[in-house]
Each structure stands twice: as structure tokens, then as C-alpha cells.
mmCIF file of N, CA and C in Angstrom:
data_model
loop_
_atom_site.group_PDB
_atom_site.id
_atom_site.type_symbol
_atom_site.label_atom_id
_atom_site.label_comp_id
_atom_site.label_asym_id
_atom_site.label_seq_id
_atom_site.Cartn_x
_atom_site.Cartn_y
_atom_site.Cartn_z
ATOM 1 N N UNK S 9 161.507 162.294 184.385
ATOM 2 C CA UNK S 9 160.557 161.233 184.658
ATOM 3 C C UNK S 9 161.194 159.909 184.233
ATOM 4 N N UNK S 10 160.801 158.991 185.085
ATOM 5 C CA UNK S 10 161.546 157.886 184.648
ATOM 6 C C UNK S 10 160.821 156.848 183.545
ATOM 7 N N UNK S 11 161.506 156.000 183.135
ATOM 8 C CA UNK S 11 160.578 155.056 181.996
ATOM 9 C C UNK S 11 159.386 154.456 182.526
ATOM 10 N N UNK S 12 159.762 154.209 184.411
ATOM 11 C CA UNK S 12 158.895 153.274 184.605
ATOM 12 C C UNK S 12 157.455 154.228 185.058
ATOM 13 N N UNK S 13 157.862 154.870 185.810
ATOM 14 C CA UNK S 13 156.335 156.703 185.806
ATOM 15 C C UNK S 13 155.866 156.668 184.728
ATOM 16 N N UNK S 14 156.833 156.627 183.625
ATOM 17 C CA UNK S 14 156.018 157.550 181.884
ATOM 18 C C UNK S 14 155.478 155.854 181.796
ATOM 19 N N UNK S 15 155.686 154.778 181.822
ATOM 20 C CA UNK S 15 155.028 153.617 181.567
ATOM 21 C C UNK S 15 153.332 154.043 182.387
ATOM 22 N N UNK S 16 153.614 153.756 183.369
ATOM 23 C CA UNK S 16 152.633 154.239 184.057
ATOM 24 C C UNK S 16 151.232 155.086 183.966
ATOM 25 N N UNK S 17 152.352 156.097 183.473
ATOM 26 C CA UNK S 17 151.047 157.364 183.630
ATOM 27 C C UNK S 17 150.419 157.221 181.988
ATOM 28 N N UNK S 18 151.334 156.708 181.116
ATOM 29 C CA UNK S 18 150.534 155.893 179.852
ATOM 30 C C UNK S 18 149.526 155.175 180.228
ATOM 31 N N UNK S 19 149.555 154.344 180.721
ATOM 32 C CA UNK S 19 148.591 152.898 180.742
ATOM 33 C C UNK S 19 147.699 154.179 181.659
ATOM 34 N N UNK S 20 147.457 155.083 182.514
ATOM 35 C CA UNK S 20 146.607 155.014 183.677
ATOM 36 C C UNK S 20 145.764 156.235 182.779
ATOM 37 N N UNK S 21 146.662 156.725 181.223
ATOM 38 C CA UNK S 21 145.905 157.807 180.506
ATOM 39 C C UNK S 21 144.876 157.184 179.676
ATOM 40 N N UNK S 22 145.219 155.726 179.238
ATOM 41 C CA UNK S 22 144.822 155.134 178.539
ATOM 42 C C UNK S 22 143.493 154.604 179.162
ATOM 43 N N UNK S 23 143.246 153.868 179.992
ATOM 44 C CA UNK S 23 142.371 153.217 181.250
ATOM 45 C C UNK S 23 141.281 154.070 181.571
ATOM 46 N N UNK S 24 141.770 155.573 181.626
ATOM 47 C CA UNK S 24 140.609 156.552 181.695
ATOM 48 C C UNK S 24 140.298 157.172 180.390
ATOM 49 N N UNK S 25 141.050 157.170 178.994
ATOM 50 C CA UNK S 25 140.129 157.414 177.832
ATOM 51 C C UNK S 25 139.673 156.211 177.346
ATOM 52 N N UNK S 26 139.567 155.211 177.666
ATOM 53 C CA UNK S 26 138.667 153.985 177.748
ATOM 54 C C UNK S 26 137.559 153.936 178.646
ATOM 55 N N UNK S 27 137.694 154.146 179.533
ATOM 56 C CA UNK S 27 136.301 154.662 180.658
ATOM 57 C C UNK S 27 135.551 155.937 179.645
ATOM 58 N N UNK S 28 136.020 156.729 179.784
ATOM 59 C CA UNK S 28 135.442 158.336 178.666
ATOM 60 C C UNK S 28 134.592 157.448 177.796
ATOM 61 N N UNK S 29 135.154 157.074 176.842
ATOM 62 C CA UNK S 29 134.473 156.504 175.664
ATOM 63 C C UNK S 29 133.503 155.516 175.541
ATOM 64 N N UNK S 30 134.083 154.579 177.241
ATOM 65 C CA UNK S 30 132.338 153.452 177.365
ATOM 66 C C UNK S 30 131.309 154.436 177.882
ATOM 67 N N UNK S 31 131.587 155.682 178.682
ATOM 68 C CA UNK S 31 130.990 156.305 179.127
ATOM 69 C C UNK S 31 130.058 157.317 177.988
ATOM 70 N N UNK S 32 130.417 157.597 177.038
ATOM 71 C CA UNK S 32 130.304 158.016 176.143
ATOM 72 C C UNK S 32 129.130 156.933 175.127
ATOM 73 N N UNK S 33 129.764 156.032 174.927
ATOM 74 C CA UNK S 33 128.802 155.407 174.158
ATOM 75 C C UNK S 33 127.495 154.382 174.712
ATOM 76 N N UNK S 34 127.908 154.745 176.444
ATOM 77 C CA UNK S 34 126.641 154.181 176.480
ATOM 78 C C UNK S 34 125.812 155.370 176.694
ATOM 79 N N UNK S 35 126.121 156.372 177.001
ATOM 80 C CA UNK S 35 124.800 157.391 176.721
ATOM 81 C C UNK S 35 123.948 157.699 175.178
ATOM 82 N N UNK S 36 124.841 156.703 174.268
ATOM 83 C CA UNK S 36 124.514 157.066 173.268
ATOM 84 C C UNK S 36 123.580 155.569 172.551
ATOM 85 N N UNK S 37 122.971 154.770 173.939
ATOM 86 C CA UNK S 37 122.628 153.523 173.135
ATOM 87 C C UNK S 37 123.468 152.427 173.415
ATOM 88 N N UNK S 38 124.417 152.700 173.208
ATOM 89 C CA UNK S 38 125.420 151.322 173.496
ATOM 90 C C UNK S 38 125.203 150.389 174.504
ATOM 91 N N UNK S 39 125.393 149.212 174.607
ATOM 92 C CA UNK S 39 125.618 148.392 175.698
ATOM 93 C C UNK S 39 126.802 147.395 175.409
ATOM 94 N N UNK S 40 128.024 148.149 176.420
ATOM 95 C CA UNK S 40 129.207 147.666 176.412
ATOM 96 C C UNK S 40 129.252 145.852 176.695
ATOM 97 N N UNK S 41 130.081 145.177 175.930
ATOM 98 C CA UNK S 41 130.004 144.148 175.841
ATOM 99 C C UNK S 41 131.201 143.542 176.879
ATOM 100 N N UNK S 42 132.375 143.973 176.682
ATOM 101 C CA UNK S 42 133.737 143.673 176.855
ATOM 102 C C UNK S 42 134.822 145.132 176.935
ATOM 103 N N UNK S 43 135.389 145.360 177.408
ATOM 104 C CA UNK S 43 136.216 146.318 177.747
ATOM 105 C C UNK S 43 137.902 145.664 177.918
ATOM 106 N N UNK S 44 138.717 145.992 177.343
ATOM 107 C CA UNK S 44 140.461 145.167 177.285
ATOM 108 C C UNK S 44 140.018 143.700 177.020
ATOM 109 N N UNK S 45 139.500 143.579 175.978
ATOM 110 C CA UNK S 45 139.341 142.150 176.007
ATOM 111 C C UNK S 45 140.627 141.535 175.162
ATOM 112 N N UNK S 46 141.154 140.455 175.407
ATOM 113 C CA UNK S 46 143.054 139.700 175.031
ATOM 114 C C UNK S 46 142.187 139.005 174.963
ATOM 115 N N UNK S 47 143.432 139.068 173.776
ATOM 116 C CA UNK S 47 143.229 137.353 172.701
ATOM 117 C C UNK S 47 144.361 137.582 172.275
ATOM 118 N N UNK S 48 144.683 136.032 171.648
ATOM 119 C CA UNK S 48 146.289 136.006 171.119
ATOM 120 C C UNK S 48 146.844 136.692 170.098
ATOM 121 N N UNK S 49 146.233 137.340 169.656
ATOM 122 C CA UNK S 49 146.420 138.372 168.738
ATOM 123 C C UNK S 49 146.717 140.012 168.747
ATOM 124 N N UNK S 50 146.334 139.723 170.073
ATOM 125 C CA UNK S 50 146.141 141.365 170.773
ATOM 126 C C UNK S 50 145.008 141.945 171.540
ATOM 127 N N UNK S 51 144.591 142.597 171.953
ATOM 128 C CA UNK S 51 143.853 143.454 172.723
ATOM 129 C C UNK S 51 142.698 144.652 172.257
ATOM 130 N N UNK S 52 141.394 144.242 172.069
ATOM 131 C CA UNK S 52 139.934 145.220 171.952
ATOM 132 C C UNK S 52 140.075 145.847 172.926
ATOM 133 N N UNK S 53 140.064 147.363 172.688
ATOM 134 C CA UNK S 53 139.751 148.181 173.871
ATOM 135 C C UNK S 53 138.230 148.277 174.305
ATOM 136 N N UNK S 54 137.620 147.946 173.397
ATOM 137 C CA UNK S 54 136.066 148.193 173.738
ATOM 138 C C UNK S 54 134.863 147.375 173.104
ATOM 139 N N UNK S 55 133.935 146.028 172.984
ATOM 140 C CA UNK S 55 133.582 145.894 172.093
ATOM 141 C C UNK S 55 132.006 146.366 172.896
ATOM 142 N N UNK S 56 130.792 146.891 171.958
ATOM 143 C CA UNK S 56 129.718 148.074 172.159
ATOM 144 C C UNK S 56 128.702 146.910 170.814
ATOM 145 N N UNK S 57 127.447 146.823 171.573
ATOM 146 C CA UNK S 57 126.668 146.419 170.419
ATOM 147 C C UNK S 57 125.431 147.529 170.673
ATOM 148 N N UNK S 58 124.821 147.709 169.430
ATOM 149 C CA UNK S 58 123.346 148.989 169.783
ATOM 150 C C UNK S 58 122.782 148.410 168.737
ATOM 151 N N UNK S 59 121.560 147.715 168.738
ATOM 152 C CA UNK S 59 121.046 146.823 167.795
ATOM 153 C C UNK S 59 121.530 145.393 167.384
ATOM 154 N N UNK S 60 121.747 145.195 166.030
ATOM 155 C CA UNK S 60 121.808 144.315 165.198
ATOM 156 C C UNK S 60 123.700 144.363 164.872
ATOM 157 N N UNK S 61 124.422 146.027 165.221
ATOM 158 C CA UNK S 61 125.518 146.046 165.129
ATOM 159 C C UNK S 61 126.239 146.050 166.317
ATOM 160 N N UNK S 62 127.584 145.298 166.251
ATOM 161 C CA UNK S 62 128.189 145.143 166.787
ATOM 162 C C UNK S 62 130.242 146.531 166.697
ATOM 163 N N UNK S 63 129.944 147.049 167.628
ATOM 164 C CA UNK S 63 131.121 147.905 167.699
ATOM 165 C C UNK S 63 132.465 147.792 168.214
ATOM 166 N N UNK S 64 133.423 147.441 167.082
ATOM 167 C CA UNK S 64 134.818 147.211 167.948
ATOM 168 C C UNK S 64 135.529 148.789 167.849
ATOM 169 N N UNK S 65 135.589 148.818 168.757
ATOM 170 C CA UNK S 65 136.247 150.472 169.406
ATOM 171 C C UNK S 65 137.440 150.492 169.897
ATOM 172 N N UNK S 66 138.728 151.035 169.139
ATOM 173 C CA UNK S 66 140.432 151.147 169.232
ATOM 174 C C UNK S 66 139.888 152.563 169.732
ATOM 175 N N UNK S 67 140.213 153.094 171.363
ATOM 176 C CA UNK S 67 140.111 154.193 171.954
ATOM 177 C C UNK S 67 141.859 154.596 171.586
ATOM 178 N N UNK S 68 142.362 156.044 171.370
ATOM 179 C CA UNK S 68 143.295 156.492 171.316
ATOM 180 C C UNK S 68 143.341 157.980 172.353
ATOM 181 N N UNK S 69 143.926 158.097 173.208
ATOM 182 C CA UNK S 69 143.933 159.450 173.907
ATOM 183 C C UNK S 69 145.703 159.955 173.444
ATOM 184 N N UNK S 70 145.311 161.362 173.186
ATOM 185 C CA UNK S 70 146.070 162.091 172.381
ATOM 186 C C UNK S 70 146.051 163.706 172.241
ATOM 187 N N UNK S 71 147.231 164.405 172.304
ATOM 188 C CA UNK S 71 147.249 165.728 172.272
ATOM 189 C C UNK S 71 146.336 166.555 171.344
ATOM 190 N N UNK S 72 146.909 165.735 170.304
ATOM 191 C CA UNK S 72 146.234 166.241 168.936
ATOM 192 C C UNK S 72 145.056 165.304 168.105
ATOM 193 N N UNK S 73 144.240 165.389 168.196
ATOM 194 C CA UNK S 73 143.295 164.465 167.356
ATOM 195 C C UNK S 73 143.706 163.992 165.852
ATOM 196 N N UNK S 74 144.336 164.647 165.253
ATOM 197 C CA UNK S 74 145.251 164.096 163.942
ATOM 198 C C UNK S 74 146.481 162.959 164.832
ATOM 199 N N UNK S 75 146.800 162.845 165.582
ATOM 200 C CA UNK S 75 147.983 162.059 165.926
ATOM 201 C C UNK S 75 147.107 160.882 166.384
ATOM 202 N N UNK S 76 146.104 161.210 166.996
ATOM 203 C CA UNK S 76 144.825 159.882 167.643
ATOM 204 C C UNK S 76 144.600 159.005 166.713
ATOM 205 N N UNK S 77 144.449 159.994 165.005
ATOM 206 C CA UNK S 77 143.872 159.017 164.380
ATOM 207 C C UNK S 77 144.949 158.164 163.287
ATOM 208 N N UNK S 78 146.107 158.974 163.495
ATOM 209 C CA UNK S 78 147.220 158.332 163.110
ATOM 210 C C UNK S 78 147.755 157.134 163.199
ATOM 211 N N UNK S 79 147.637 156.975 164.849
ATOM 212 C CA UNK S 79 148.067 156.001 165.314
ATOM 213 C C UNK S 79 147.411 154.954 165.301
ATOM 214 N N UNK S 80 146.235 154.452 164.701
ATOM 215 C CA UNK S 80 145.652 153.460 164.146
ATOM 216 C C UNK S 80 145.940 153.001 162.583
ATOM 217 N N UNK S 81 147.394 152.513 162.565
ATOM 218 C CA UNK S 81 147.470 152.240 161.090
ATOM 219 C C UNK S 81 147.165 150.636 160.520
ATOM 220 N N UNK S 82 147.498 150.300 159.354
ATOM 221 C CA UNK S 82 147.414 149.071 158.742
ATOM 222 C C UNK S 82 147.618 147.923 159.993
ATOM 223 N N UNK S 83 148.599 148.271 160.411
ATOM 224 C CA UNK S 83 149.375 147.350 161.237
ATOM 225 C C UNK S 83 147.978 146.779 162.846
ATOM 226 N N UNK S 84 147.902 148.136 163.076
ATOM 227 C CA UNK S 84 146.792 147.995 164.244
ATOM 228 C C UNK S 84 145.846 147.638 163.793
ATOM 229 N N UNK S 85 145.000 147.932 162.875
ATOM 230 C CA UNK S 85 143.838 147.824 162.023
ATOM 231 C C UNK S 85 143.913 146.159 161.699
ATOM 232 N N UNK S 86 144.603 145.368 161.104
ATOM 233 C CA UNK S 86 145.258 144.070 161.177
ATOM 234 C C UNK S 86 144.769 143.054 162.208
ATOM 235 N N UNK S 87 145.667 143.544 162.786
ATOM 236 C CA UNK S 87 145.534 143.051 164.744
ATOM 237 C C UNK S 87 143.883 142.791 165.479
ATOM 238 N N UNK S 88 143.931 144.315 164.849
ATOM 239 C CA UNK S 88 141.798 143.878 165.980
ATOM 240 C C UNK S 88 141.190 143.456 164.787
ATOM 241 N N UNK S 89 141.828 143.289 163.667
ATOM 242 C CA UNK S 89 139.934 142.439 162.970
ATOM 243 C C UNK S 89 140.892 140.593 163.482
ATOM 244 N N UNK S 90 142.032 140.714 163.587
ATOM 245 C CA UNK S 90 142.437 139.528 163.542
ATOM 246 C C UNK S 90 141.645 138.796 165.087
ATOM 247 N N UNK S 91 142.199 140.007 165.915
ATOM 248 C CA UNK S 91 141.237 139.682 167.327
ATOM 249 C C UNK S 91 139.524 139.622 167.374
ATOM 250 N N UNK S 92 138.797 140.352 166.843
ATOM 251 C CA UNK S 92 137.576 140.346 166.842
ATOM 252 C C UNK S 92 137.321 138.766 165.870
ATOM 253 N N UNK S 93 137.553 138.686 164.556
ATOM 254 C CA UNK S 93 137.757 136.811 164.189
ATOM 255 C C UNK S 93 137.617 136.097 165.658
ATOM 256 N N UNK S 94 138.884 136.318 166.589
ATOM 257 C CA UNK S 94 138.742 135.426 167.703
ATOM 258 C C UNK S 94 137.632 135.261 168.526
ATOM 259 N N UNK S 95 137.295 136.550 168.741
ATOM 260 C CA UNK S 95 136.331 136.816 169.727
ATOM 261 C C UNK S 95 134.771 136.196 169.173
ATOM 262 N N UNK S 96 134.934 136.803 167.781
ATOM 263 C CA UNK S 96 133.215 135.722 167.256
ATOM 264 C C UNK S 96 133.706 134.609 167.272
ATOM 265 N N UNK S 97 134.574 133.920 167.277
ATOM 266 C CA UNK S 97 134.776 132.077 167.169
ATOM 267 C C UNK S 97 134.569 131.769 168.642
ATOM 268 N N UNK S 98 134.719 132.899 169.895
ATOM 269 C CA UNK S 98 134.904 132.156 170.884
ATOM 270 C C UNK S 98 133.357 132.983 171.903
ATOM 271 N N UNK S 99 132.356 133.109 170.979
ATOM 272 C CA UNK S 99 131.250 134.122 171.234
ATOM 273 C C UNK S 99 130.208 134.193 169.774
ATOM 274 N N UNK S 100 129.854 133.004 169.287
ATOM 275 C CA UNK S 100 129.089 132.913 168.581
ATOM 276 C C UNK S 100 127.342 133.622 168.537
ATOM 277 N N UNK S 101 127.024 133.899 169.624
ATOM 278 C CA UNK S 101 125.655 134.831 169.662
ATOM 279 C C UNK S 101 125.995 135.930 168.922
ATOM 280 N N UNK S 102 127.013 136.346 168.852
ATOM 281 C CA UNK S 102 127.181 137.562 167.552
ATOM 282 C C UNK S 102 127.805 137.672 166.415
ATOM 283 N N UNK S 103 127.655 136.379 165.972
ATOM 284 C CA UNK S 103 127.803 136.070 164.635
ATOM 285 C C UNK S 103 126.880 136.799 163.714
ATOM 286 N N UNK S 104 125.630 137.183 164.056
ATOM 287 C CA UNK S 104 124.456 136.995 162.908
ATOM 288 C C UNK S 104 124.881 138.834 163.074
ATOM 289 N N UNK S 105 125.778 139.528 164.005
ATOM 290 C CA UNK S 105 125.610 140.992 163.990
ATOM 291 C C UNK S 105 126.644 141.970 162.757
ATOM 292 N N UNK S 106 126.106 143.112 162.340
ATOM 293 C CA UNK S 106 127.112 143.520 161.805
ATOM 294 C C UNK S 106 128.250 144.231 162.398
ATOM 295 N N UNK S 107 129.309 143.712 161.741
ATOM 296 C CA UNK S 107 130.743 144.173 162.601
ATOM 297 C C UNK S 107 131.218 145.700 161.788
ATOM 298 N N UNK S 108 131.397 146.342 162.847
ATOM 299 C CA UNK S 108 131.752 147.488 162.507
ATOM 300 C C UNK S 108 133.353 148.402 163.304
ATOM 301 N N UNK S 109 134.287 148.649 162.471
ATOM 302 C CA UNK S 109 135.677 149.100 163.380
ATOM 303 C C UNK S 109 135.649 150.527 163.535
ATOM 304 N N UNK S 110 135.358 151.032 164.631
ATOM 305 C CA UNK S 110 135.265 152.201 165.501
ATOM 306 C C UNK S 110 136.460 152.737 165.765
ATOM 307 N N UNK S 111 136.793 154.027 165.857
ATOM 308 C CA UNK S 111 137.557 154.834 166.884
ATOM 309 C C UNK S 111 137.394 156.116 167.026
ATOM 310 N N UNK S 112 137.387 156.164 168.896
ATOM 311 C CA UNK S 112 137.062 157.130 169.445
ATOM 312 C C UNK S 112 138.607 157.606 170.037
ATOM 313 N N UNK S 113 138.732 159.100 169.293
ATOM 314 C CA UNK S 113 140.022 159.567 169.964
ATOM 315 C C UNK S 113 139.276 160.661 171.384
ATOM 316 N N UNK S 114 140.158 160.358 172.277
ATOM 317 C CA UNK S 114 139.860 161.651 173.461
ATOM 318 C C UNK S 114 141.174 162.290 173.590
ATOM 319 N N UNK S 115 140.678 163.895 173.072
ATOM 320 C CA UNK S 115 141.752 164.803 172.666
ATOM 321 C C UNK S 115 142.302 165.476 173.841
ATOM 322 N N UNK S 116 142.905 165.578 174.665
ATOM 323 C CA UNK S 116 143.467 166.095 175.661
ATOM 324 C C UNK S 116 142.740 165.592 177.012
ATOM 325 N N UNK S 117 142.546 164.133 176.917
ATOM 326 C CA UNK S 117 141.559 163.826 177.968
ATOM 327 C C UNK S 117 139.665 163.979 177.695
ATOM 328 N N UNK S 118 139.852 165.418 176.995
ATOM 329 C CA UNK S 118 138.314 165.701 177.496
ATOM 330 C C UNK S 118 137.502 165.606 176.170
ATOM 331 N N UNK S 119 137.963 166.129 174.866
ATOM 332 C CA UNK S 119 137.304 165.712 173.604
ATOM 333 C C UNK S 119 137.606 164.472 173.711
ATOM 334 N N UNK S 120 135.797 163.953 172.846
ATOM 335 C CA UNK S 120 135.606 162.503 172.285
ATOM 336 C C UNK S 120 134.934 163.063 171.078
ATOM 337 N N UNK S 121 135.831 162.427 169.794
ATOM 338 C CA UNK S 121 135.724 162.383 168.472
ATOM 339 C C UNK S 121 135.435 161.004 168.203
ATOM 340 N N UNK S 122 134.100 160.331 167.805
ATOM 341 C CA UNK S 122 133.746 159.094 167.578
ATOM 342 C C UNK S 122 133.768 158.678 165.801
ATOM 343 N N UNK S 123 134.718 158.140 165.061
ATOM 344 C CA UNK S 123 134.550 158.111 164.154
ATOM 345 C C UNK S 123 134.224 156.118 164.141
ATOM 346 N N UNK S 124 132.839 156.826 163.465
ATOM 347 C CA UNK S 124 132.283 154.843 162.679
ATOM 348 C C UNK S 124 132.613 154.649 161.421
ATOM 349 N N UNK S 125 132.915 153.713 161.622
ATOM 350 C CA UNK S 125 133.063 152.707 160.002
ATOM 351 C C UNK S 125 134.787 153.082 160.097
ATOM 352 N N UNK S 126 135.476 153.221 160.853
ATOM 353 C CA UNK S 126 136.913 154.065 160.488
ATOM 354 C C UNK S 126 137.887 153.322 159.353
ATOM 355 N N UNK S 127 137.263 151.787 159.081
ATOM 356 C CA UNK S 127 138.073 150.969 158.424
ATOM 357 C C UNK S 127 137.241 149.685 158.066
ATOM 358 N N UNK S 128 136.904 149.066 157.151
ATOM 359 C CA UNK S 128 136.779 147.810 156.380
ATOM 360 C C UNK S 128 137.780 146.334 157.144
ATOM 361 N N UNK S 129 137.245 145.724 157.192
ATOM 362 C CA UNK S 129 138.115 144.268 157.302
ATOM 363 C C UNK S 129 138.937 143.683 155.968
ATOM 364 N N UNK S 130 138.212 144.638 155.410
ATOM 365 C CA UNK S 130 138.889 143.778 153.994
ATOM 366 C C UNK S 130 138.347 142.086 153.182
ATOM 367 N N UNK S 131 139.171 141.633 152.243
ATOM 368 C CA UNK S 131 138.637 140.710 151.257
ATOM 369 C C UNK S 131 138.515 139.535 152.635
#
């Protein structure tokens, strides 16, 4: 397979465990806000409000659900509170909500493991 296929069939695995998971959380209440939302900081795969809270959701699709949740480290974790900052400065109606960092791994495509609260913003 070439780099530019395996590029490919990444992004097109990714695109549909991002669909899974809006699909997913809006049966569960949710009303998706934003989906790939860029900012200069990087990229929300999902932001979901259900009430008073507001849900930023790092979707990971992955063989193994330990590797899904792996791959959300310091570094990524960083990045989307740095992006979500952006997104309330540039989307003030959800200022007054509580922010909460989500991730939903989809394990071979078809498991969705929704873990809330997965991480703090910190001081």
C-alpha cells in the first residue's frame, strides 16, 4: 500500500469514527455543535452540548481500545483545551457552560467506549 492510500484510508477511518460518535451522542441527548472544528492551535473533532455542559470530544478509532486511549496524551490533551480557549473567545454564548474533555474510542470501527471527564484543563 502506498503512503498516499494508507494517508487516505486514515483520514476516511477517522471521518467515519467521527460520524459513529456524533451519531452516538446524539442518541444520547447531545446536540452536536461543531464537528472538525480548526483553530490555530489545532483541530476539535466534536464539540456536543446536553444541558448546561458543554462536550469537547477527541474521537480515536483503533484496533485496540487501550491504544485509543493512549493516543490522547499530554501533548494532545494540551492542544484541544488550547483550541476549545479559542473557540469560547470566538463563541461566547458558551461561556456560562461547563467544559468538559471527552473521548470516545471506536474499537474496530464498531465499539464506542465514551469516556467523560477523560482529563482536567488544569491550573
Amino acid at each position: 500500500m502506498s503512503s498516499a492510500s494508507h494517508k487516505k484510508r486514515t483520514y476516511e477511518k477517522g471521518v467515519w469514527a467521527e460520524h459513529r460518535a456524533a451519531l452516538y451522542l446524539s442518541r444520547r441527548g447531545y446536540r452536536i455543535i461543531a464537528r472538525r472544528y480548526k483553530t490555530k492551535f489545532g483541530e476539535i473533532d466534536l464539540i456536543a452540548a446536553k444541558g448546561d455542559v458543554l462536550a469537547i470530544v477527541e474521537v480515536k478509532a483503533r484496533q485496540k481500545l487501550e491504544d485509543a486511549l493512549e493516543a490522547v496524551d499530554m501533548k494532545t490533551q494540551r492542544r484541544i483545551v488550547n483550541a476549545t480557549l479559542n473557540f469560547l473567545a470566538e463563541h461566547p454564548a458558551y461561556a456560562d457552560h461547563a467544559i468538559r474533555f471527552d473521548v470516545i474510542a471506536v474499537e474496530n470501527l464498531v465499539r464506542i467506549v465514551h469516556l467523560d471527564n477523560a482529563w482536567e484543563a488544569g491550573p
